[in-house]
Amino acid sequence: MKYYLAIDIGASSGRHMLMSKQDDGSLVLEEIYRFENGITRRGGHLCWNHDTLFLHILEGMKRCKIAGKIPESVGIDTWGVDFVLLDPSDNVLGDYVSYRDERTVDMDEEVYRFIDEGSLYKRTGTLKAVYNTIYQLMAIKKNDGDLLNKAQSLLFTPDYFHFLLSGVKVNEYSIASTSQLLNPVTRDWDRDLIDLLGFPGDIFRDIKMPGTCIGCLRSDIEDIVGFNCKVVLPAAHDTQSAILSVPYLSDKCAYISSGTWSLMGVELDEANTGDAAKKYNFTNEGGYGGKYTFLSNIMGLWMIQEAKRESAPDMSYAKLCEEAALCDIKSLVNPLDDRFLAPSSMTQEITSYCRETGQKVPSGIFETACVIYNSLAKCYSDTLRSISEITGIKYDRINIVGGGSNADYLNRLTSSFTGIKVYAGPSEATAIGNCMIQMLSAGEYADVYEARKAIRDSFEIKEY
């Protein structure tokens, strides 16, 4: 039996997932190890702990050895935009700052001193978000320029962990496309833009596509985990690994990767950097096979997660969903509003929004959840309408994947608001997509179409 290991690290937790193909061709996914992740304030900034995360990566790999299930290859996916800077001795320079940190406040205006917002979008196809890599680098340049001068390499989160495993430093395509520094035509760094902004160009590594084998485990890592295997780049941005696993994705099917964020969009052969795309807040991210995913970044279940943490930490999401479905409050908020990115209290922020807009203020966690779920479904409907207007295509299906695909009430609302069929599943989309890219690299499947059919045949998918 051949196994493929996906290490999927999110903002709040990570897990090691092994996928194997059975004799009948069906796929089996199993969790080997799970660990917590989070940000802490250190040195005045909100930071990740890369050392602790890597210890968890190694521990999960050791569990594979203990279970007697040695993977053929391993690949790591994470959230986008965040990075570490390495000095010539490959030591991390400064703190590993999170995208939720406030250091990028007003950095957009610093960038626009060199290039205006419209031209930047035309050039990169990446929608402005206050936390994008471009603004993080500008913050370092402005406030700690010596750090950039000392840097020899910039590695995004999964790039850094792939380097620690293999000793090879590259920038994977999908994660690099979240930076707002990639040329969508050449699918490579926009070196002229990087020079224009005054960033040191030599810190950016070669771009490698998902499915690239960059080598095997370093000998010291092999000694620690007890085996050797290939290191194969998945779509290292977790969203793009999830999209690879969307079983019904086609020209007339949109997707929603539903988790902490809701990423909604369609798959395109080329990036769309037109005026309408910018007007409706769409970004272009690189995916498997050099594809572009044309998507809108919606706040997503982060809002539910925070409201639950504040008011009902011990309640299951299934119970919360069930009770919210019984409420009849009609108030709506805008999940695209930056005020919901990192409020001191999500519940109070929703209360304030409803009060400011003259709507009924939700009472208790169930009404608050009802407002969030309905607001997300309404936002999905509006987003699909915008996609149709831009592409000229009438979409007849939506395939929701990720943990949010288990939210039955939200799935029903999405079908109701959009008026089209909704498929929900698989829920472990990111890990499945990560493993599937490794399997495609190994020649287990001929192409993406064959791979997605195998996913349809192997995992539960509900219809609404």
Short mmCIF file of C-alpha atoms in Angstrom, two decimals:
data_model
loop_
_atom_site.label_atom_id
_atom_site.label_comp_id
_atom_site.label_asym_id
_atom_site.label_seq_id
_atom_site.Cartn_x
_atom_site.Cartn_y
_atom_site.Cartn_z
CA MET A 1 0.00 0.00 0.00
CA LYS A 2 1.34 3.42 -0.96
CA TYR A 3 0.71 6.39 1.32
CA TYR A 4 0.94 10.12 0.66
CA LEU A 5 1.25 12.58 3.55
CA ALA A 6 -0.42 15.99 3.60
CA ILE A 7 0.57 18.34 6.39
CA ASP A 8 -2.17 20.94 6.46
CA ILE A 9 -1.53 23.87 8.80
CA GLY A 10 -4.25 26.42 9.44
CA ALA A 11 -4.50 29.49 11.62
CA SER A 12 -5.84 27.59 14.63
CA SER A 13 -4.65 24.01 14.12
CA GLY A 14 -2.69 21.63 11.92
CA ARG A 15 -2.91 17.97 11.09
CA HIS A 16 -1.08 15.16 9.33
CA MET A 17 -3.32 13.27 6.91
CA LEU A 18 -2.37 10.11 5.04
CA MET A 19 -4.14 9.14 1.83
CA SER A 20 -3.94 5.75 0.13
CA LYS A 21 -5.56 4.10 -2.89
CA GLN A 22 -7.22 0.78 -2.19
CA ASP A 23 -7.22 -2.25 -4.50
CA ASP A 24 -10.68 -1.27 -5.80
CA GLY A 25 -9.42 2.23 -6.69
CA SER A 26 -11.17 4.03 -3.83
CA LEU A 27 -9.30 6.57 -1.75
CA VAL A 28 -8.96 6.45 2.03
CA LEU A 29 -7.91 9.42 4.12
CA GLU A 30 -6.86 9.08 7.74
CA GLU A 31 -5.65 11.50 10.38
CA ILE A 32 -2.32 10.59 11.95
CA TYR A 33 -1.64 13.61 14.16
CA ARG A 34 -3.27 16.91 15.10
CA PHE A 35 -1.84 19.94 16.87
CA GLU A 36 -2.80 23.46 17.87
CA ASN A 37 -1.63 26.69 16.28
CA GLY A 38 -2.22 30.31 17.10
CA ILE A 39 -0.74 33.77 17.34
CA THR A 40 0.75 35.42 20.39
CA ARG A 41 1.90 38.98 21.01
CA ARG A 42 5.67 39.19 21.09
CA GLY A 43 7.85 42.26 20.79
CA GLY A 44 4.80 44.39 20.10
CA HIS A 45 3.60 42.22 17.20
CA LEU A 46 1.20 39.32 16.65
CA CYS A 47 3.45 36.39 15.78
CA TRP A 48 3.43 32.72 14.83
CA ASN A 49 5.86 30.30 16.45
CA HIS A 50 7.69 28.62 13.57
CA ASP A 51 9.94 26.55 15.85
CA THR A 52 6.98 24.96 17.63
CA LEU A 53 5.19 24.35 14.34
CA PHE A 54 8.19 22.52 12.91
CA LEU A 55 8.46 20.34 16.02
CA HIS A 56 4.84 19.36 15.40
CA ILE A 57 5.63 18.61 11.76
CA LEU A 58 8.37 16.23 12.85
CA GLU A 59 6.23 14.65 15.58
CA GLY A 60 3.46 13.87 13.12
CA MET A 61 5.93 12.31 10.71
CA LYS A 62 7.29 10.14 13.52
CA ARG A 63 3.72 8.95 14.14
CA CYS A 64 3.65 7.66 10.53
CA LYS A 65 6.69 5.54 11.32
CA ILE A 66 5.11 4.26 14.53
CA ALA A 67 1.95 3.32 12.61
CA GLY A 68 4.01 1.45 10.03
CA LYS A 69 2.67 3.68 7.24
CA ILE A 70 5.67 5.24 5.54
CA PRO A 71 4.64 7.87 2.99
CA GLU A 72 5.98 7.96 -0.56
CA SER A 73 6.10 11.73 -0.30
CA VAL A 74 5.12 14.65 1.91
CA GLY A 75 3.80 18.13 1.12
CA ILE A 76 2.87 21.07 3.34
CA ASP A 77 0.14 23.65 2.78
CA THR A 78 -0.71 26.70 4.92
CA TRP A 79 -2.44 30.06 4.81
CA GLY A 80 -1.08 32.69 2.40
CA VAL A 81 0.97 35.92 2.43
CA ASP A 82 3.09 35.35 5.57
CA PHE A 83 6.82 34.70 5.28
CA VAL A 84 10.16 34.51 7.03
CA LEU A 85 13.38 36.25 6.05
CA LEU A 86 16.60 34.23 6.28
CA ASP A 87 20.12 35.53 6.66
CA PRO A 88 23.09 34.03 4.72
CA SER A 89 23.39 31.31 7.38
CA ASP A 90 19.66 30.48 6.96
CA ASN A 91 18.72 31.83 10.39
CA VAL A 92 15.35 33.55 10.69
CA LEU A 93 15.66 37.32 10.91
CA GLY A 94 13.28 39.10 13.28
CA ASP A 95 9.92 37.80 14.40
CA TYR A 96 7.61 35.64 12.33
CA VAL A 97 4.80 38.20 12.17
CA SER A 98 1.19 37.21 11.39
CA TYR A 99 -0.97 38.77 8.69
CA ARG A 100 -3.36 39.83 11.47
CA ASP A 101 -0.74 42.18 12.93
CA GLU A 102 -1.33 45.91 12.68
CA ARG A 103 2.10 46.74 11.23
CA THR A 104 0.63 47.14 7.74
CA VAL A 105 -1.65 50.03 8.75
CA ASP A 106 -1.15 52.86 6.20
CA MET A 107 1.40 50.80 4.25
CA ASP A 108 -0.91 50.87 1.22
CA GLU A 109 -0.28 54.60 0.96
CA GLU A 110 3.45 53.98 1.14
CA VAL A 111 3.18 51.53 -1.78
CA TYR A 112 1.02 53.97 -3.76
CA ARG A 113 3.83 56.52 -3.62
CA PHE A 114 5.52 54.26 -6.19
CA ILE A 115 2.54 52.83 -8.10
CA ASP A 116 -1.17 53.65 -7.95
CA GLU A 117 -3.71 51.04 -6.83
CA GLY A 118 -5.32 50.61 -10.24
CA SER A 119 -2.00 50.07 -12.01
CA LEU A 120 -0.91 47.63 -9.31
CA TYR A 121 -4.04 45.53 -9.86
CA LYS A 122 -3.60 45.56 -13.63
CA ARG A 123 -0.03 44.45 -13.14
CA THR A 124 -0.54 41.65 -10.62
CA GLY A 125 -4.23 40.70 -10.70
CA THR A 126 -4.11 40.55 -6.91
CA LEU A 127 -6.76 42.35 -4.93
CA LYS A 128 -5.55 44.74 -2.29
CA ALA A 129 -5.75 43.35 1.23
CA VAL A 130 -4.09 45.20 4.07
CA TYR A 131 -2.15 42.10 5.07
CA ASN A 132 -0.69 41.14 1.65
CA THR A 133 3.03 40.41 1.47
CA ILE A 134 3.68 43.60 -0.49
CA TYR A 135 2.45 45.72 2.43
CA GLN A 136 4.23 43.61 5.03
CA LEU A 137 7.50 44.12 3.15
CA MET A 138 6.85 47.83 2.88
CA ALA A 139 6.32 47.94 6.65
CA ILE A 140 9.69 46.25 7.19
CA LYS A 141 11.38 48.57 4.69
CA LYS A 142 9.96 51.65 6.39
CA ASN A 143 10.37 50.61 10.02
CA ASP A 144 13.24 48.12 10.01
CA GLY A 145 15.07 48.49 6.73
CA ASP A 146 18.24 46.92 8.10
CA LEU A 147 16.34 43.62 8.35
CA LEU A 148 15.80 43.60 4.58
CA ASN A 149 19.43 44.51 3.97
CA LYS A 150 20.55 41.49 5.99
CA ALA A 151 18.14 39.08 4.28
CA GLN A 152 19.28 36.58 1.69
CA SER A 153 16.02 34.66 1.21
CA LEU A 154 12.27 35.20 1.54
CA LEU A 155 10.36 31.99 2.11
CA PHE A 156 6.61 31.80 2.60
CA THR A 157 5.42 29.65 5.50
CA PRO A 158 5.18 26.33 3.57
CA ASP A 159 8.33 27.17 1.58
CA TYR A 160 10.22 27.52 4.85
CA PHE A 161 9.03 24.18 6.19
CA HIS A 162 9.76 22.46 2.88
CA PHE A 163 13.27 23.93 3.12
CA LEU A 164 13.72 22.63 6.66
CA LEU A 165 12.71 19.16 5.46
CA SER A 166 14.67 19.05 2.20
CA GLY A 167 17.36 21.73 2.35
CA VAL A 168 16.02 23.24 -0.90
CA LYS A 169 14.85 26.87 -1.02
CA VAL A 170 12.14 27.65 -3.59
CA ASN A 171 8.94 29.69 -3.74
CA GLU A 172 5.90 27.61 -4.70
CA TYR A 173 3.64 29.18 -7.34
CA SER A 174 0.27 29.26 -5.56
CA ILE A 175 1.61 30.71 -2.31
CA ALA A 176 3.72 33.27 -4.22
CA SER A 177 0.60 34.44 -6.05
CA THR A 178 -0.85 35.70 -2.74
CA SER A 179 1.99 38.21 -2.40
CA GLN A 180 0.76 40.87 -4.87
CA LEU A 181 4.22 40.75 -6.44
CA LEU A 182 3.71 38.07 -9.10
CA ASN A 183 3.27 38.70 -12.82
CA PRO A 184 0.09 36.81 -13.84
CA VAL A 185 1.20 36.47 -17.47
CA THR A 186 4.71 35.10 -16.93
CA ARG A 187 3.70 33.36 -13.67
CA ASP A 188 6.98 34.59 -12.23
CA TRP A 189 8.12 37.42 -9.97
CA ASP A 190 7.52 40.91 -11.32
CA ARG A 191 11.15 41.94 -10.96
CA ASP A 192 10.52 45.47 -12.28
CA LEU A 193 7.79 46.02 -9.67
CA ILE A 194 10.03 44.66 -6.92
CA ASP A 195 12.80 47.05 -7.97
CA LEU A 196 10.34 49.95 -8.21
CA LEU A 197 9.27 49.39 -4.61
CA GLY A 198 12.85 49.22 -3.41
CA PHE A 199 12.74 45.62 -2.21
CA PRO A 200 15.93 43.56 -2.62
CA GLY A 201 15.25 41.36 -5.64
CA ASP A 202 17.73 38.65 -4.74
CA ILE A 203 15.68 37.47 -1.73
CA PHE A 204 12.96 36.06 -4.00
CA ARG A 205 13.59 32.45 -4.95
CA ASP A 206 12.79 30.50 -8.13
CA ILE A 207 9.08 29.83 -8.64
CA LYS A 208 8.20 26.13 -8.78
CA MET A 209 4.83 24.68 -9.78
CA PRO A 210 2.64 22.41 -7.64
CA GLY A 211 3.60 18.79 -8.20
CA THR A 212 7.32 19.55 -8.35
CA CYS A 213 9.52 17.13 -6.42
CA ILE A 214 12.25 19.26 -4.82
CA GLY A 215 14.17 16.33 -3.36
CA CYS A 216 14.08 13.99 -0.39
CA LEU A 217 14.35 14.47 3.35
CA ARG A 218 17.66 15.75 4.68
CA SER A 219 19.70 13.06 6.41
CA ASP A 220 19.26 14.65 9.85
CA ILE A 221 15.50 14.80 9.36
CA GLU A 222 15.52 11.17 8.19
CA ASP A 223 17.27 10.25 11.43
CA ILE A 224 14.65 12.07 13.50
CA VAL A 225 11.50 10.72 11.82
CA GLY A 226 12.83 7.26 11.05
CA PHE A 227 12.32 7.13 7.29
CA ASN A 228 13.05 8.92 4.04
CA CYS A 229 10.59 10.08 1.40
CA LYS A 230 10.22 12.62 -1.39
CA VAL A 231 9.28 16.23 -0.69
CA VAL A 232 6.67 17.19 -3.31
CA LEU A 233 5.21 20.67 -3.51
CA PRO A 234 1.41 20.63 -3.26
CA ALA A 235 -0.49 23.79 -4.06
CA ALA A 236 1.12 25.19 -0.92
CA HIS A 237 -1.60 27.80 -0.42
CA ASP A 238 -4.26 25.75 1.34
CA THR A 239 -7.06 27.29 -0.72
CA GLN A 240 -5.52 26.04 -3.94
CA SER A 241 -5.04 22.50 -2.64
CA ALA A 242 -8.70 22.57 -1.61
CA ILE A 243 -9.76 23.73 -5.07
CA LEU A 244 -7.87 20.88 -6.74
CA SER A 245 -10.15 18.51 -4.80
CA VAL A 246 -13.46 20.17 -5.86
CA PRO A 247 -15.06 17.11 -7.47
CA TYR A 248 -17.63 18.89 -9.68
CA LEU A 249 -15.53 21.89 -10.72
CA SER A 250 -16.18 22.74 -14.37
CA ASP A 251 -16.88 25.65 -16.69
CA LYS A 252 -20.35 26.11 -15.20
CA CYS A 253 -19.62 25.16 -11.61
CA ALA A 254 -18.36 27.66 -9.05
CA TYR A 255 -16.66 26.64 -5.83
CA ILE A 256 -16.58 27.80 -2.22
CA SER A 257 -13.69 26.70 -0.07
CA SER A 258 -15.38 27.14 3.27
CA GLY A 259 -13.40 27.39 6.46
CA THR A 260 -12.00 30.25 8.53
CA TRP A 261 -12.24 32.15 5.26
CA SER A 262 -14.79 31.56 2.50
CA LEU A 263 -13.01 31.67 -0.84
CA MET A 264 -15.56 31.74 -3.64
CA GLY A 265 -14.78 31.72 -7.32
CA VAL A 266 -14.19 29.85 -10.57
CA GLU A 267 -11.18 28.36 -12.35
CA LEU A 268 -9.75 30.21 -15.37
CA ASP A 269 -6.96 29.51 -17.84
CA GLU A 270 -5.69 33.08 -17.55
CA ALA A 271 -5.93 35.80 -14.91
CA ASN A 272 -8.65 38.43 -15.26
CA THR A 273 -7.26 41.85 -14.34
CA GLY A 274 -9.99 43.96 -15.91
CA ASP A 275 -11.76 46.97 -14.42
CA ALA A 276 -14.89 44.96 -13.56
CA ALA A 277 -12.82 42.37 -11.70
CA LYS A 278 -11.26 45.09 -9.56
CA LYS A 279 -14.59 46.87 -9.07
CA TYR A 280 -16.18 43.71 -7.63
CA ASN A 281 -13.14 42.87 -5.48
CA PHE A 282 -11.88 39.73 -7.20
CA THR A 283 -8.36 38.44 -6.99
CA ASN A 284 -6.44 35.96 -9.13
CA GLU A 285 -4.48 33.18 -7.43
CA GLY A 286 -2.26 30.61 -9.06
CA GLY A 287 -3.40 26.99 -8.91
CA TYR A 288 -2.43 23.53 -10.05
CA GLY A 289 -1.33 23.22 -13.68
CA GLY A 290 -0.65 26.94 -13.98
CA LYS A 291 -4.38 27.67 -13.75
CA TYR A 292 -5.76 30.82 -12.15
CA THR A 293 -8.56 30.81 -9.65
CA PHE A 294 -10.66 33.92 -9.90
CA LEU A 295 -12.08 34.45 -6.44
CA SER A 296 -13.47 36.68 -3.78
CA ASN A 297 -12.10 36.45 -0.25
CA ILE A 298 -15.04 36.48 2.18
CA MET A 299 -14.56 36.59 5.95
CA GLY A 300 -16.18 33.17 6.32
CA LEU A 301 -16.60 30.98 9.35
CA TRP A 302 -14.05 33.06 11.25
CA MET A 303 -17.08 35.09 12.31
CA ILE A 304 -18.88 32.00 13.65
CA GLN A 305 -15.71 30.71 15.29
CA GLU A 306 -15.18 33.95 17.17
CA ALA A 307 -18.82 34.36 18.22
CA LYS A 308 -18.86 30.78 19.47
CA ARG A 309 -15.59 31.25 21.34
CA GLU A 310 -16.97 34.30 23.09
CA SER A 311 -20.44 33.00 23.98
CA ALA A 312 -20.61 29.19 23.72
CA PRO A 313 -17.13 27.65 23.64
CA ASP A 314 -18.34 24.19 24.65
CA MET A 315 -21.20 23.96 22.14
CA SER A 316 -20.74 21.91 18.97
CA TYR A 317 -20.98 23.63 15.60
CA ALA A 318 -23.70 21.17 14.62
CA LYS A 319 -25.83 22.27 17.59
CA LEU A 320 -25.15 25.93 16.86
CA CYS A 321 -26.18 25.42 13.23
CA GLU A 322 -29.33 23.55 14.25
CA GLU A 323 -30.45 26.22 16.72
CA ALA A 324 -29.62 29.09 14.38
CA ALA A 325 -31.92 27.53 11.76
CA LEU A 326 -34.84 27.96 14.19
CA CYS A 327 -34.36 31.74 14.51
CA ASP A 328 -36.27 34.18 12.32
CA ILE A 329 -34.12 37.32 12.65
CA LYS A 330 -33.63 38.93 9.22
CA SER A 331 -30.71 41.25 10.00
CA LEU A 332 -27.66 41.05 7.74
CA VAL A 333 -24.06 42.24 8.00
CA ASN A 334 -21.41 42.60 5.30
CA PRO A 335 -18.81 39.80 5.66
CA LEU A 336 -16.50 41.75 3.33
CA ASP A 337 -16.18 44.63 5.81
CA ASP A 338 -12.70 44.90 7.36
CA ARG A 339 -14.27 45.63 10.74
CA PHE A 340 -14.84 41.87 11.11
CA LEU A 341 -11.17 40.98 10.42
CA ALA A 342 -9.91 41.14 14.01
CA PRO A 343 -12.43 42.88 16.30
CA SER A 344 -11.94 42.80 20.07
CA SER A 345 -15.38 41.14 20.20
CA MET A 346 -17.08 39.64 17.15
CA THR A 347 -20.43 39.55 18.94
CA GLN A 348 -20.24 43.23 19.83
CA GLU A 349 -19.09 44.15 16.33
CA ILE A 350 -22.13 42.41 14.81
CA THR A 351 -24.36 44.11 17.38
CA SER A 352 -22.88 47.50 16.52
CA TYR A 353 -23.25 46.93 12.78
CA CYS A 354 -26.92 46.02 13.11
CA ARG A 355 -27.60 48.98 15.37
CA GLU A 356 -25.77 51.41 13.06
CA THR A 357 -27.72 50.17 10.02
CA GLY A 358 -31.13 50.31 11.75
CA GLN A 359 -31.66 46.55 11.86
CA LYS A 360 -32.80 44.33 14.69
CA VAL A 361 -29.96 43.61 17.09
CA PRO A 362 -29.47 39.84 17.61
CA SER A 363 -30.07 38.50 21.10
CA GLY A 364 -27.85 35.63 22.21
CA ILE A 365 -25.55 33.28 20.35
CA PHE A 366 -28.26 31.57 18.25
CA GLU A 367 -29.59 34.79 16.73
CA THR A 368 -26.03 36.03 16.25
CA ALA A 369 -25.19 32.79 14.41
CA CYS A 370 -28.36 33.13 12.33
CA VAL A 371 -27.30 36.63 11.26
CA ILE A 372 -23.83 35.36 10.30
CA TYR A 373 -25.07 32.34 8.31
CA ASN A 374 -27.66 34.39 6.40
CA SER A 375 -25.13 37.12 5.75
CA LEU A 376 -22.68 34.62 4.32
CA ALA A 377 -25.31 33.04 2.06
CA LYS A 378 -26.41 36.47 0.82
CA CYS A 379 -22.78 37.37 0.14
CA TYR A 380 -22.29 34.11 -1.79
CA SER A 381 -25.29 34.95 -3.97
CA ASP A 382 -24.05 38.48 -4.65
CA THR A 383 -20.57 37.17 -5.44
CA LEU A 384 -21.88 34.56 -7.89
CA ARG A 385 -23.90 37.24 -9.67
CA SER A 386 -20.75 39.36 -10.03
CA ILE A 387 -18.74 36.42 -11.38
CA SER A 388 -21.43 35.74 -13.98
CA GLU A 389 -21.45 39.40 -15.02
CA ILE A 390 -17.66 39.45 -15.46
CA THR A 391 -17.21 36.08 -17.20
CA GLY A 392 -20.47 36.06 -19.17
CA ILE A 393 -21.18 32.54 -17.92
CA LYS A 394 -24.37 31.45 -16.15
CA TYR A 395 -23.32 29.03 -13.43
CA ASP A 396 -25.72 26.25 -12.56
CA ARG A 397 -23.90 24.62 -9.62
CA ILE A 398 -21.81 25.48 -6.59
CA ASN A 399 -19.52 22.93 -4.96
CA ILE A 400 -18.73 23.76 -1.33
CA VAL A 401 -15.68 22.03 0.11
CA GLY A 402 -13.80 22.23 3.39
CA GLY A 403 -14.98 22.13 6.98
CA GLY A 404 -17.80 24.57 6.24
CA SER A 405 -19.39 22.06 3.87
CA ASN A 406 -20.69 20.31 7.01
CA ALA A 407 -22.83 23.34 7.92
CA ASP A 408 -26.18 22.00 6.73
CA TYR A 409 -28.08 25.21 7.50
CA LEU A 410 -25.58 27.36 5.58
CA ASN A 411 -25.69 24.95 2.62
CA ARG A 412 -29.47 25.16 2.49
CA LEU A 413 -29.34 28.94 2.73
CA THR A 414 -26.75 29.09 -0.06
CA SER A 415 -28.97 27.07 -2.39
CA SER A 416 -31.95 29.23 -1.46
CA PHE A 417 -30.18 32.57 -1.95
CA THR A 418 -28.51 31.56 -5.25
CA GLY A 419 -31.40 29.50 -6.65
CA ILE A 420 -29.09 26.76 -7.96
CA LYS A 421 -27.93 23.28 -6.94
CA VAL A 422 -25.31 23.08 -4.20
CA TYR A 423 -22.94 20.15 -3.72
CA ALA A 424 -21.32 19.90 -0.28
CA GLY A 425 -18.11 17.95 0.19
CA PRO A 426 -15.57 16.67 0.61
CA SER A 427 -15.00 18.26 3.99
CA GLU A 428 -11.29 17.38 4.10
CA ALA A 429 -10.72 19.13 0.79
CA THR A 430 -7.35 20.70 1.53
CA ALA A 431 -5.69 17.49 2.69
CA ILE A 432 -7.26 15.52 -0.16
CA GLY A 433 -6.08 18.06 -2.72
CA ASN A 434 -2.60 18.16 -1.22
CA CYS A 435 -2.31 14.36 -1.37
CA MET A 436 -3.87 14.22 -4.83
CA ILE A 437 -1.22 16.58 -6.22
CA GLN A 438 1.44 14.26 -4.80
CA MET A 439 -0.35 11.29 -6.40
CA LEU A 440 -0.52 13.10 -9.75
CA SER A 441 3.22 13.77 -9.45
CA ALA A 442 3.76 10.05 -8.80
CA GLY A 443 1.73 9.07 -11.87
CA GLU A 444 -1.17 7.51 -9.93
CA TYR A 445 -3.60 9.49 -12.14
CA ALA A 446 -3.29 10.67 -15.72
CA ASP A 447 -4.76 14.14 -15.19
CA VAL A 448 -6.92 16.34 -12.96
CA TYR A 449 -10.15 15.07 -14.49
CA GLU A 450 -9.32 11.49 -13.57
CA ALA A 451 -8.23 12.61 -10.10
CA ARG A 452 -11.47 14.51 -9.46
CA LYS A 453 -13.52 11.54 -10.58
CA ALA A 454 -11.70 9.41 -8.02
CA ILE A 455 -12.60 11.99 -5.37
CA ARG A 456 -16.28 11.94 -6.42
CA ASP A 457 -16.30 8.16 -6.16
CA SER A 458 -14.52 7.98 -2.81
CA PHE A 459 -15.91 10.70 -0.52
CA GLU A 460 -19.40 11.67 0.64
CA ILE A 461 -20.92 14.59 -1.25
CA LYS A 462 -24.39 15.90 -0.39
CA GLU A 463 -26.76 17.63 -2.80
CA TYR A 464 -29.06 20.56 -1.93
#
